[in-house]
CSV table of C-alpha atoms in Angstrom, one decimal:
chain,number,residue,atom,x,y,z
N,1,MET,CA,-30.0,-18.9,-1.6
N,2,SER,CA,-28.0,-17.7,-4.5
N,3,LEU,CA,-28.3,-18.8,-8.0
N,4,MET,CA,-24.8,-20.5,-7.9
N,5,ALA,CA,-25.6,-22.4,-4.7
N,6,ARG,CA,-28.9,-23.7,-6.2
N,7,ILE,CA,-27.3,-25.1,-9.3
N,8,GLY,CA,-24.5,-26.7,-7.1
N,9,PHE,CA,-21.8,-24.3,-8.1
N,10,ALA,CA,-20.2,-21.7,-6.1
N,11,PRO,CA,-16.6,-20.9,-6.3
N,12,ARG,CA,-15.0,-20.7,-2.8
N,13,ALA,CA,-13.0,-18.1,-1.2
N,14,ARG,CA,-9.7,-18.9,0.2
N,15,THR,CA,-9.3,-19.7,3.9
N,16,THR,CA,-6.3,-18.7,6.0
N,17,PRO,CA,-5.4,-21.6,8.2
N,18,ALA,CA,-3.4,-21.4,11.4
N,19,ARG,CA,-0.7,-24.0,10.3
N,20,TYR,CA,2.1,-22.9,7.9
N,21,VAL,CA,4.4,-25.2,6.0
N,22,GLN,CA,7.7,-25.2,8.2
N,23,THR,CA,11.1,-25.1,6.4
N,24,ARG,CA,13.5,-25.8,9.1
N,25,ALA,CA,17.2,-24.8,9.6
N,26,VAL,CA,19.7,-25.3,12.4
N,27,GLY,CA,22.0,-22.5,13.6
N,28,ARG,CA,23.1,-19.7,11.5
N,29,PRO,CA,23.2,-20.6,7.8
N,30,ALA,CA,26.4,-20.6,6.0
N,31,PRO,CA,26.7,-18.6,2.5
N,32,ARG,CA,25.7,-20.5,-0.7
N,33,ASN,CA,27.8,-19.5,-3.7
N,34,SER,CA,28.6,-22.6,-5.8
N,35,PRO,CA,28.0,-22.3,-9.5
N,36,LEU,CA,24.7,-24.0,-9.2
N,37,ASP,CA,23.6,-21.9,-6.2
N,38,ARG,CA,24.5,-18.7,-8.3
N,39,LEU,CA,22.5,-20.0,-11.3
N,40,TRP,CA,19.4,-20.8,-9.1
N,41,ARG,CA,19.7,-17.4,-7.3
N,42,TRP,CA,19.7,-15.7,-10.9
N,43,ILE,CA,16.7,-17.6,-12.0
N,44,VAL,CA,14.7,-16.8,-9.0
N,45,ARG,CA,15.5,-13.1,-9.2
N,46,ALA,CA,14.8,-13.0,-13.0
N,47,VAL,CA,11.4,-14.8,-12.7
N,48,TYR,CA,10.2,-12.6,-9.8
N,49,GLN,CA,11.8,-9.5,-11.3
N,50,ARG,CA,13.4,-8.7,-7.8
N,51,PRO,CA,17.2,-8.3,-8.2
N,52,ALA,CA,17.7,-8.6,-4.5
N,53,MET,CA,15.4,-11.4,-3.7
N,54,SER,CA,16.6,-14.2,-1.4
N,55,ALA,CA,17.1,-17.6,-2.6
N,56,PHE,CA,18.8,-19.3,0.4
N,57,ALA,CA,18.7,-18.8,4.0
N,58,HIS,CA,21.9,-16.9,4.4
N,59,ASP,CA,20.7,-14.3,1.6
N,60,ILE,CA,17.8,-13.5,4.1
N,61,ILE,CA,19.8,-12.9,7.2
N,62,SER,CA,22.5,-10.9,5.2
N,63,ALA,CA,20.1,-8.9,3.0
N,64,PRO,CA,21.1,-5.3,2.7
N,65,LEU,CA,17.5,-4.2,2.4
N,66,PRO,CA,14.0,-5.4,3.9
N,67,VAL,CA,11.5,-7.2,1.8
N,68,ALA,CA,8.9,-4.6,2.7
N,69,VAL,CA,8.7,-1.1,4.2
N,70,GLY,CA,5.9,0.8,5.8
N,71,THR,CA,4.8,3.1,8.5
N,72,GLU,CA,1.9,3.3,10.9
N,73,ILE,CA,-0.4,6.3,10.2
N,74,ILE,CA,-2.4,6.5,13.4
N,75,ASN,CA,-3.3,4.4,16.5
N,76,ILE,CA,-6.9,5.2,17.0
N,77,CYS,CA,-9.6,3.1,15.6
N,78,ASN,CA,-13.4,3.6,15.1
N,79,ALA,CA,-14.3,0.1,15.6
N,80,ASP,CA,-14.3,-2.1,18.9
N,81,CYS,CA,-13.5,-5.5,17.3
N,82,SER,CA,-13.9,-8.5,19.8
N,83,PHE,CA,-11.0,-10.3,18.3
N,84,CYS,CA,-8.5,-7.4,18.3
N,85,GLY,CA,-6.2,-6.2,21.0
N,86,TYR,CA,-7.2,-2.6,20.5
N,87,GLY,CA,-8.6,-1.0,23.5
N,88,LYS,CA,-8.3,-4.1,25.5
N,89,GLY,CA,-6.7,-4.6,29.2
N,90,GLU,CA,-6.1,-2.0,31.9
N,91,ASP,CA,-7.1,1.4,30.8
N,92,GLY,CA,-7.6,0.0,27.3
N,93,LYS,CA,-3.8,-0.1,26.9
N,94,GLY,CA,-3.0,-3.8,27.1
N,95,GLY,CA,-2.4,-4.0,23.3
N,96,ASP,CA,-0.9,-0.6,22.8
N,97,PRO,CA,0.6,1.3,25.9
N,98,ARG,CA,1.2,4.5,23.8
N,99,VAL,CA,-0.8,7.8,23.9
N,100,LYS,CA,-3.1,8.2,20.9
N,101,GLN,CA,-1.5,10.2,18.0
N,102,LYS,CA,-0.8,10.6,14.5
N,103,LEU,CA,2.2,9.8,12.4
N,104,ASN,CA,4.9,12.4,12.7
N,105,PRO,CA,5.0,14.1,9.2
N,106,GLU,CA,8.9,14.5,9.4
N,107,VAL,CA,9.0,10.7,10.0
N,108,PHE,CA,6.8,10.0,7.0
N,109,THR,CA,8.7,12.1,4.5
N,110,HIS,CA,12.0,10.8,5.7
N,111,ALA,CA,10.9,7.2,5.4
N,112,LEU,CA,9.7,7.9,1.8
N,113,LYS,CA,13.0,9.5,1.0
N,114,LEU,CA,15.0,6.6,2.1
N,115,PHE,CA,12.6,4.1,0.4
N,116,ASP,CA,12.7,5.9,-2.9
N,117,ALA,CA,16.6,6.3,-2.9
N,118,ALA,CA,16.9,2.6,-2.1
N,119,GLY,CA,15.0,1.5,-5.2
N,120,GLY,CA,11.3,2.0,-3.8
N,121,GLY,CA,8.5,-0.5,-4.5
N,122,VAL,CA,5.1,-0.7,-2.7
N,123,PHE,CA,5.0,1.2,0.5
N,124,THR,CA,2.7,0.0,3.2
N,125,LEU,CA,0.7,2.7,5.1
N,126,SER,CA,-1.4,1.1,7.8
N,127,PRO,CA,-1.7,1.1,11.5
N,128,ILE,CA,-0.7,-1.9,13.6
N,129,LEU,CA,-3.7,-1.2,15.9
N,130,GLY,CA,-6.1,1.5,14.3
N,131,GLU,CA,-7.9,2.4,11.3
N,132,VAL,CA,-6.2,4.2,8.4
N,133,SER,CA,-9.0,6.2,7.2
N,134,VAL,CA,-9.6,7.9,10.8
N,135,HIS,CA,-6.5,10.0,9.7
N,136,PRO,CA,-8.3,12.8,7.9
N,137,ARG,CA,-5.2,13.2,5.5
N,138,TRP,CA,-4.7,9.5,4.6
N,139,LEU,CA,-5.2,10.2,0.9
N,140,ASP,CA,-3.0,13.1,0.8
N,141,MET,CA,-0.3,10.9,2.4
N,142,VAL,CA,-0.9,8.3,-0.3
N,143,ARG,CA,-0.4,11.0,-3.0
N,144,GLU,CA,2.8,12.2,-1.1
N,145,ALA,CA,4.1,8.7,-1.2
N,146,ARG,CA,3.4,8.3,-5.0
N,147,SER,CA,5.0,11.6,-5.8
N,148,PHE,CA,8.3,9.8,-5.4
N,149,PRO,CA,9.4,8.3,-8.7
N,150,ASN,CA,10.4,4.9,-7.4
N,151,ILE,CA,7.6,4.5,-5.1
N,152,LYS,CA,5.2,2.4,-7.5
N,153,GLY,CA,2.3,1.6,-5.1
N,154,VAL,CA,0.8,2.1,-1.7
N,155,SER,CA,-1.1,-0.6,0.2
N,156,CYS,CA,-3.3,-0.4,3.3
N,157,PHE,CA,-5.8,-2.2,5.4
N,158,THR,CA,-9.3,-0.8,6.2
N,159,ASN,CA,-12.5,-1.7,8.0
N,160,GLY,CA,-14.3,0.5,5.5
N,161,ILE,CA,-16.7,2.3,7.9
N,162,LEU,CA,-15.5,5.8,6.8
N,163,LEU,CA,-14.8,5.2,3.1
N,164,ASP,CA,-18.0,7.1,2.0
N,165,ARG,CA,-16.8,10.3,3.6
N,166,PHE,CA,-13.9,10.3,0.9
N,167,GLY,CA,-15.7,8.8,-1.9
N,168,SER,CA,-14.7,5.6,-3.9
N,169,ASP,CA,-13.5,7.7,-6.9
N,170,ASN,CA,-11.0,9.7,-4.8
N,171,ILE,CA,-9.9,6.7,-3.0
N,172,LEU,CA,-9.3,4.7,-6.1
N,173,LYS,CA,-7.7,7.6,-8.0
N,174,SER,CA,-5.3,8.7,-5.0
N,175,GLY,CA,-2.4,6.4,-5.9
N,176,LEU,CA,-3.4,3.3,-3.9
N,177,THR,CA,-2.6,0.1,-5.6
N,178,ASN,CA,-3.7,-2.5,-2.8
N,179,ILE,CA,-6.6,-2.4,-0.3
N,180,SER,CA,-7.2,-5.1,2.1
N,181,PHE,CA,-10.9,-4.7,3.4
N,182,SER,CA,-11.4,-6.4,6.8
N,183,THR,CA,-15.2,-7.1,7.4
N,184,SER,CA,-18.0,-9.5,8.2
N,185,LEU,CA,-20.8,-10.1,5.7
N,186,THR,CA,-23.3,-12.5,7.3
N,187,GLY,CA,-25.7,-10.1,8.9
N,188,ARG,CA,-26.0,-7.2,11.2
N,189,GLU,CA,-26.0,-9.3,14.5
N,190,ALA,CA,-22.8,-11.1,13.6
N,191,TYR,CA,-21.1,-7.8,12.4
N,192,ASN,CA,-22.2,-5.9,15.6
N,193,ARG,CA,-20.9,-8.7,17.8
N,194,LEU,CA,-17.6,-9.0,16.1
N,195,TYR,CA,-16.7,-5.3,15.0
N,196,GLY,CA,-18.4,-3.7,18.1
N,197,VAL,CA,-20.2,-1.0,16.3
N,198,ASP,CA,-23.6,-0.8,14.4
N,199,LYS,CA,-22.3,0.0,11.0
N,200,TYR,CA,-23.2,-3.1,9.1
N,201,ASP,CA,-25.2,-1.4,6.3
N,202,THR,CA,-22.7,1.3,5.9
N,203,VAL,CA,-19.9,-1.1,5.5
N,204,VAL,CA,-21.8,-3.2,3.0
N,205,ASN,CA,-22.6,-0.1,0.9
N,206,ASN,CA,-19.1,1.2,1.2
N,207,LEU,CA,-17.7,-2.1,0.1
N,208,PHE,CA,-19.8,-2.7,-2.8
N,209,ASP,CA,-19.5,1.0,-4.0
N,210,LEU,CA,-15.7,0.5,-3.9
N,211,LEU,CA,-15.9,-2.6,-5.9
N,212,GLU,CA,-18.1,-1.4,-8.5
N,213,THR,CA,-16.3,1.8,-8.9
N,214,ASN,CA,-13.0,-0.1,-9.2
N,215,LYS,CA,-14.6,-2.3,-12.0
N,216,ARG,CA,-15.9,0.8,-13.7
N,217,LEU,CA,-12.4,2.4,-13.7
N,218,GLY,CA,-10.8,-0.7,-15.0
N,219,ARG,CA,-9.6,-2.1,-11.6
N,220,PRO,CA,-6.7,0.3,-10.9
N,221,VAL,CA,-6.5,-1.0,-7.3
N,222,HIS,CA,-6.1,-4.7,-6.2
N,223,ILE,CA,-8.8,-5.2,-3.6
N,224,THR,CA,-8.8,-8.1,-1.1
N,225,VAL,CA,-11.6,-8.8,1.2
N,226,LEU,CA,-10.7,-10.2,4.5
N,227,LEU,CA,-13.7,-12.0,6.2
N,228,ARG,CA,-14.2,-12.6,9.8
N,229,ILE,CA,-17.3,-14.9,9.9
N,230,ASP,CA,-18.9,-17.6,12.1
N,231,LYS,CA,-18.6,-21.3,11.1
N,232,PRO,CA,-20.0,-23.2,9.3
N,233,PHE,CA,-19.0,-21.3,6.2
N,234,ALA,CA,-21.5,-23.0,4.0
N,235,LYS,CA,-24.3,-20.5,4.9
N,236,PHE,CA,-22.1,-17.6,3.5
N,237,PHE,CA,-21.1,-19.4,0.3
N,238,ALA,CA,-24.8,-20.0,-0.4
N,239,SER,CA,-25.7,-16.2,0.2
N,240,ASP,CA,-26.6,-13.6,-2.3
N,241,ILE,CA,-24.0,-11.4,-1.0
N,242,TYR,CA,-21.3,-13.9,-1.6
N,243,GLU,CA,-22.8,-14.2,-5.1
N,244,ARG,CA,-22.6,-10.5,-5.5
N,245,LEU,CA,-19.0,-10.4,-4.3
N,246,CYS,CA,-18.0,-13.0,-7.0
N,247,SER,CA,-19.6,-10.9,-9.7
N,248,LEU,CA,-17.2,-8.0,-8.9
N,249,MET,CA,-13.9,-9.7,-7.9
N,250,ASN,CA,-11.9,-12.9,-8.2
N,251,THR,CA,-12.7,-15.5,-5.5
N,252,ARG,CA,-9.0,-15.9,-4.8
N,253,ASP,CA,-9.1,-12.2,-3.4
N,254,ILE,CA,-11.7,-13.3,-0.9
N,255,GLU,CA,-10.1,-14.6,2.2
N,256,ILE,CA,-11.6,-15.9,5.4
N,257,LEU,CA,-9.5,-16.1,8.6
N,258,ASP,CA,-9.9,-19.8,9.8
N,259,ASP,CA,-8.7,-20.9,13.2
N,260,ALA,CA,-5.8,-18.5,12.8
N,261,TRP,CA,-6.6,-16.1,15.7
N,262,ASP,CA,-4.1,-14.2,18.0
N,263,GLY,CA,-4.9,-14.2,21.7
N,264,TYR,CA,-2.9,-10.9,22.2
N,265,LYS,CA,-1.2,-12.4,25.3
N,266,GLY,CA,-4.4,-13.3,27.0
N,267,LEU,CA,-6.3,-10.1,26.1
N,268,ILE,CA,-8.7,-12.0,23.8
N,269,LYS,CA,-11.0,-14.7,25.2
N,270,GLN,CA,-12.5,-17.6,23.3
N,271,GLU,CA,-16.0,-16.1,23.4
N,272,ALA,CA,-14.8,-13.1,21.5
N,273,LEU,CA,-14.0,-15.0,18.4
N,274,PRO,CA,-16.4,-15.7,15.7
N,275,ILE,CA,-18.6,-18.9,16.4
N,276,GLY,CA,-16.8,-22.1,15.9
N,277,HIS,CA,-13.2,-20.6,15.6
N,278,LYS,CA,-10.0,-21.5,17.6
N,279,PHE,CA,-6.9,-19.6,18.5
N,280,LYS,CA,-3.6,-20.5,16.9
N,281,ASP,CA,-1.1,-22.6,19.0
N,282,ASN,CA,2.0,-21.2,20.5
N,283,TYR,CA,4.4,-23.2,18.4
N,284,PRO,CA,6.6,-25.0,20.8
N,285,ASP,CA,9.9,-24.9,18.9
N,286,LYS,CA,11.2,-21.5,18.2
N,287,SER,CA,14.8,-22.2,17.8
N,288,VAL,CA,14.8,-20.7,14.3
N,289,PRO,CA,14.4,-16.8,14.4
N,290,CYS,CA,11.0,-15.4,13.5
N,291,TYR,CA,10.4,-14.2,10.0
N,292,ALA,CA,9.3,-10.7,11.3
N,293,MET,CA,12.9,-10.0,12.2
N,294,PHE,CA,13.9,-10.4,8.4
N,295,ARG,CA,11.0,-9.4,6.3
N,296,LYS,CA,9.7,-5.8,7.2
N,297,LEU,CA,11.0,-2.3,8.2
N,298,GLU,CA,8.1,-1.3,10.5
N,299,ILE,CA,8.2,2.3,11.2
N,300,MET,CA,6.2,3.5,14.1
N,301,LEU,CA,4.3,7.0,14.6
N,302,ASP,CA,7.4,8.6,16.4
N,303,GLY,CA,9.9,7.0,13.9
N,304,THR,CA,10.8,4.1,16.4
N,305,ILE,CA,11.8,1.1,14.3
N,306,GLN,CA,10.2,-2.1,15.5
N,307,ALA,CA,11.4,-5.7,14.6
N,308,CYS,CA,7.8,-6.8,14.2
N,309,ALA,CA,4.7,-5.6,12.4
N,310,CYS,CA,2.1,-7.8,14.1
N,311,ARG,CA,1.8,-6.2,17.5
N,312,ILE,CA,3.1,-3.2,19.6
N,313,GLU,CA,5.8,-4.7,21.6
N,314,PRO,CA,8.4,-2.2,23.4
N,315,GLU,CA,10.7,-5.3,23.9
N,316,LEU,CA,11.2,-5.1,20.2
N,317,TRP,CA,11.9,-1.4,19.6
N,318,GLY,CA,15.2,-0.4,18.1
N,319,GLY,CA,16.5,3.0,17.0
N,320,ASN,CA,14.7,5.8,15.2
N,321,ILE,CA,14.3,6.2,11.4
N,322,LEU,CA,15.3,9.9,11.7
N,323,ASP,CA,18.8,8.9,12.8
N,324,HIS,CA,19.5,7.0,9.9
N,325,LYS,CA,20.7,8.3,6.4
N,326,THR,CA,19.9,5.4,4.2
N,327,LEU,CA,17.4,2.5,4.1
N,328,HIS,CA,20.4,-0.1,4.5
N,329,GLU,CA,21.6,1.7,7.6
N,330,ALA,CA,17.9,1.6,9.0
N,331,TRP,CA,17.6,-2.2,8.3
N,332,ARG,CA,20.9,-2.7,10.0
N,333,ASP,CA,20.0,-0.7,12.9
N,334,PRO,CA,22.0,-1.8,16.0
N,335,GLY,CA,18.9,-2.5,18.0
N,336,LEU,CA,17.5,-4.6,15.4
N,337,GLU,CA,20.8,-6.5,14.9
N,338,ARG,CA,21.0,-7.1,18.7
N,339,LEU,CA,17.4,-8.8,18.6
N,340,ARG,CA,18.3,-11.0,15.6
N,341,ASN,CA,21.6,-12.1,16.9
N,342,ASP,CA,19.9,-12.9,20.3
N,343,TRP,CA,17.5,-15.1,18.8
N,344,PHE,CA,20.3,-17.1,17.0
N,345,GLU,CA,21.9,-17.6,20.3
N,346,GLY,CA,18.6,-18.7,21.9
N,347,LYS,CA,17.6,-15.6,23.8
N,348,LEU,CA,14.2,-14.6,22.9
N,349,GLN,CA,12.4,-11.6,24.3
N,350,ASP,CA,9.5,-12.7,26.5
N,351,CYS,CA,6.8,-11.3,24.1
N,352,CYS,CA,8.1,-13.6,21.4
N,353,LYS,CA,8.0,-16.7,23.7
N,354,THR,CA,4.3,-16.2,23.9
N,355,CYS,CA,3.4,-15.1,20.5
N,356,GLU,CA,1.2,-17.1,18.4
N,357,HIS,CA,2.3,-15.4,15.3
N,358,TYR,CA,5.6,-17.0,15.0
N,359,ILE,CA,6.8,-18.4,11.6
N,360,PRO,CA,10.3,-19.3,11.1
N,361,TYR,CA,12.3,-17.0,8.8
N,362,THR,CA,13.0,-19.8,6.4
N,363,ASN,CA,9.4,-19.7,5.3
N,364,LEU,CA,10.4,-16.5,3.4
N,365,LEU,CA,12.0,-19.0,1.0
N,366,ARG,CA,8.7,-20.7,0.1
N,367,PRO,CA,8.4,-18.5,-3.2
N,368,THR,CA,11.6,-20.0,-4.3
N,369,GLU,CA,10.6,-23.6,-4.2
N,370,PRO,CA,11.0,-24.8,-7.9
N,371,LYS,CA,7.2,-25.4,-8.4
N,372,ARG,CA,6.4,-22.0,-7.1
N,373,VAL,CA,9.1,-20.5,-9.3
N,374,ALA,CA,7.7,-22.4,-12.2
N,375,ARG,CA,4.1,-21.4,-11.5
N,376,HIS,CA,5.1,-17.7,-11.2
N,377,ALA,CA,6.9,-17.8,-14.5
N,378,LEU,CA,3.8,-19.3,-16.2
N,379,GLY,CA,1.6,-16.7,-14.5
N,380,ARG,CA,3.9,-13.8,-15.8
N,381,VAL,CA,3.5,-15.2,-19.3
N,382,LYS,CA,-0.4,-15.3,-18.8
N,383,ARG,CA,-0.5,-11.8,-17.3
N,384,ALA,CA,1.6,-10.7,-20.4
N,385,VAL,CA,-0.9,-12.2,-22.8
N,386,LEU,CA,-3.9,-10.9,-21.0
N,387,GLY,CA,-2.5,-7.5,-20.3
N,388,SER,CA,-3.0,-7.7,-16.6
N,389,THR,CA,-1.7,-4.8,-14.5
N,390,ARG,CA,-2.2,-6.5,-11.1
N,391,GLN,CA,0.1,-5.0,-8.4
N,392,PRO,CA,1.9,-7.3,-5.8
N,393,ILE,CA,0.8,-6.9,-2.1
N,394,GLN,CA,3.4,-6.1,0.6
N,395,PHE,CA,2.6,-6.1,4.2
């Protein structure tokens, strides 16, 4: 048992629950342009330092640019996670019917050019189903992205298995600003059962080498640890490995997925989940379009634009990024617009009807709730005083 647990004090990691606060709307929203509306919109954008941030529902559906932009990098994985759709179903293609391939370099460079020309920000470089570090040139691609003046950061997800091949110093100095590290830290048996490969010791060593090196370098990268562990969580909170984690990172950056599991259209069975966990329910009322339609421009390996970043869904494929000359044009791709308009008219794609990931697009307004705006403003003041350089995460 850890020292913190023995003395009755152990800061707790965050859990990610299945339910989200729902902000409902009926029908297509009207524009909001009264003097008070314009004032509130100005306050929100000033506090978050995002000049195009949406403050009302109509702002979201009429936004000229997406909230986030990213590409897949590869659709090959080096793990066989029990809870993931990768490799499941007939011929292993139930979750992804495509052939195994890497991101088309022309697609990547074109996407970066459009993103940079539109003002840039943090670019996401992660597979939907796959592992970023399986691509042998992933750090070169990070460097290419950061060579554009308006691309201020790059984020990715990783299972950490291959990180020792690249070296923590190289990874942390590549230009990455955000790394989300998915793993299980309650022992070899649980890890092997959930991640399907006997790499527990390698992953633990890679994780702590990354965290210790990041601390030594002055924390240039914001690292989040995403845990998939059995219940009850108390055993983990009392462990030495949790105490070691807390010595190297803020507990707010340690997240445990809790009863928020995707069944991937029936590909994942209950026994495949961590012990004691449950699937998310399929939300019964989907009259409000899903946030995925209005949040991120997800660019796939061949340049296809998909209206969702959660799964591989051919029903949600639009045009190709290579056919667009601006990011605004790509965001208003006719295929995407058809899917958005169909949803407002009550015509959902079959994959959306059964998807447990659904969240109404109006939830994108949660950061604009007055208490959250006030909290963020105070946080900015605090960071200014403490000199923090923490980067925002975009998924």
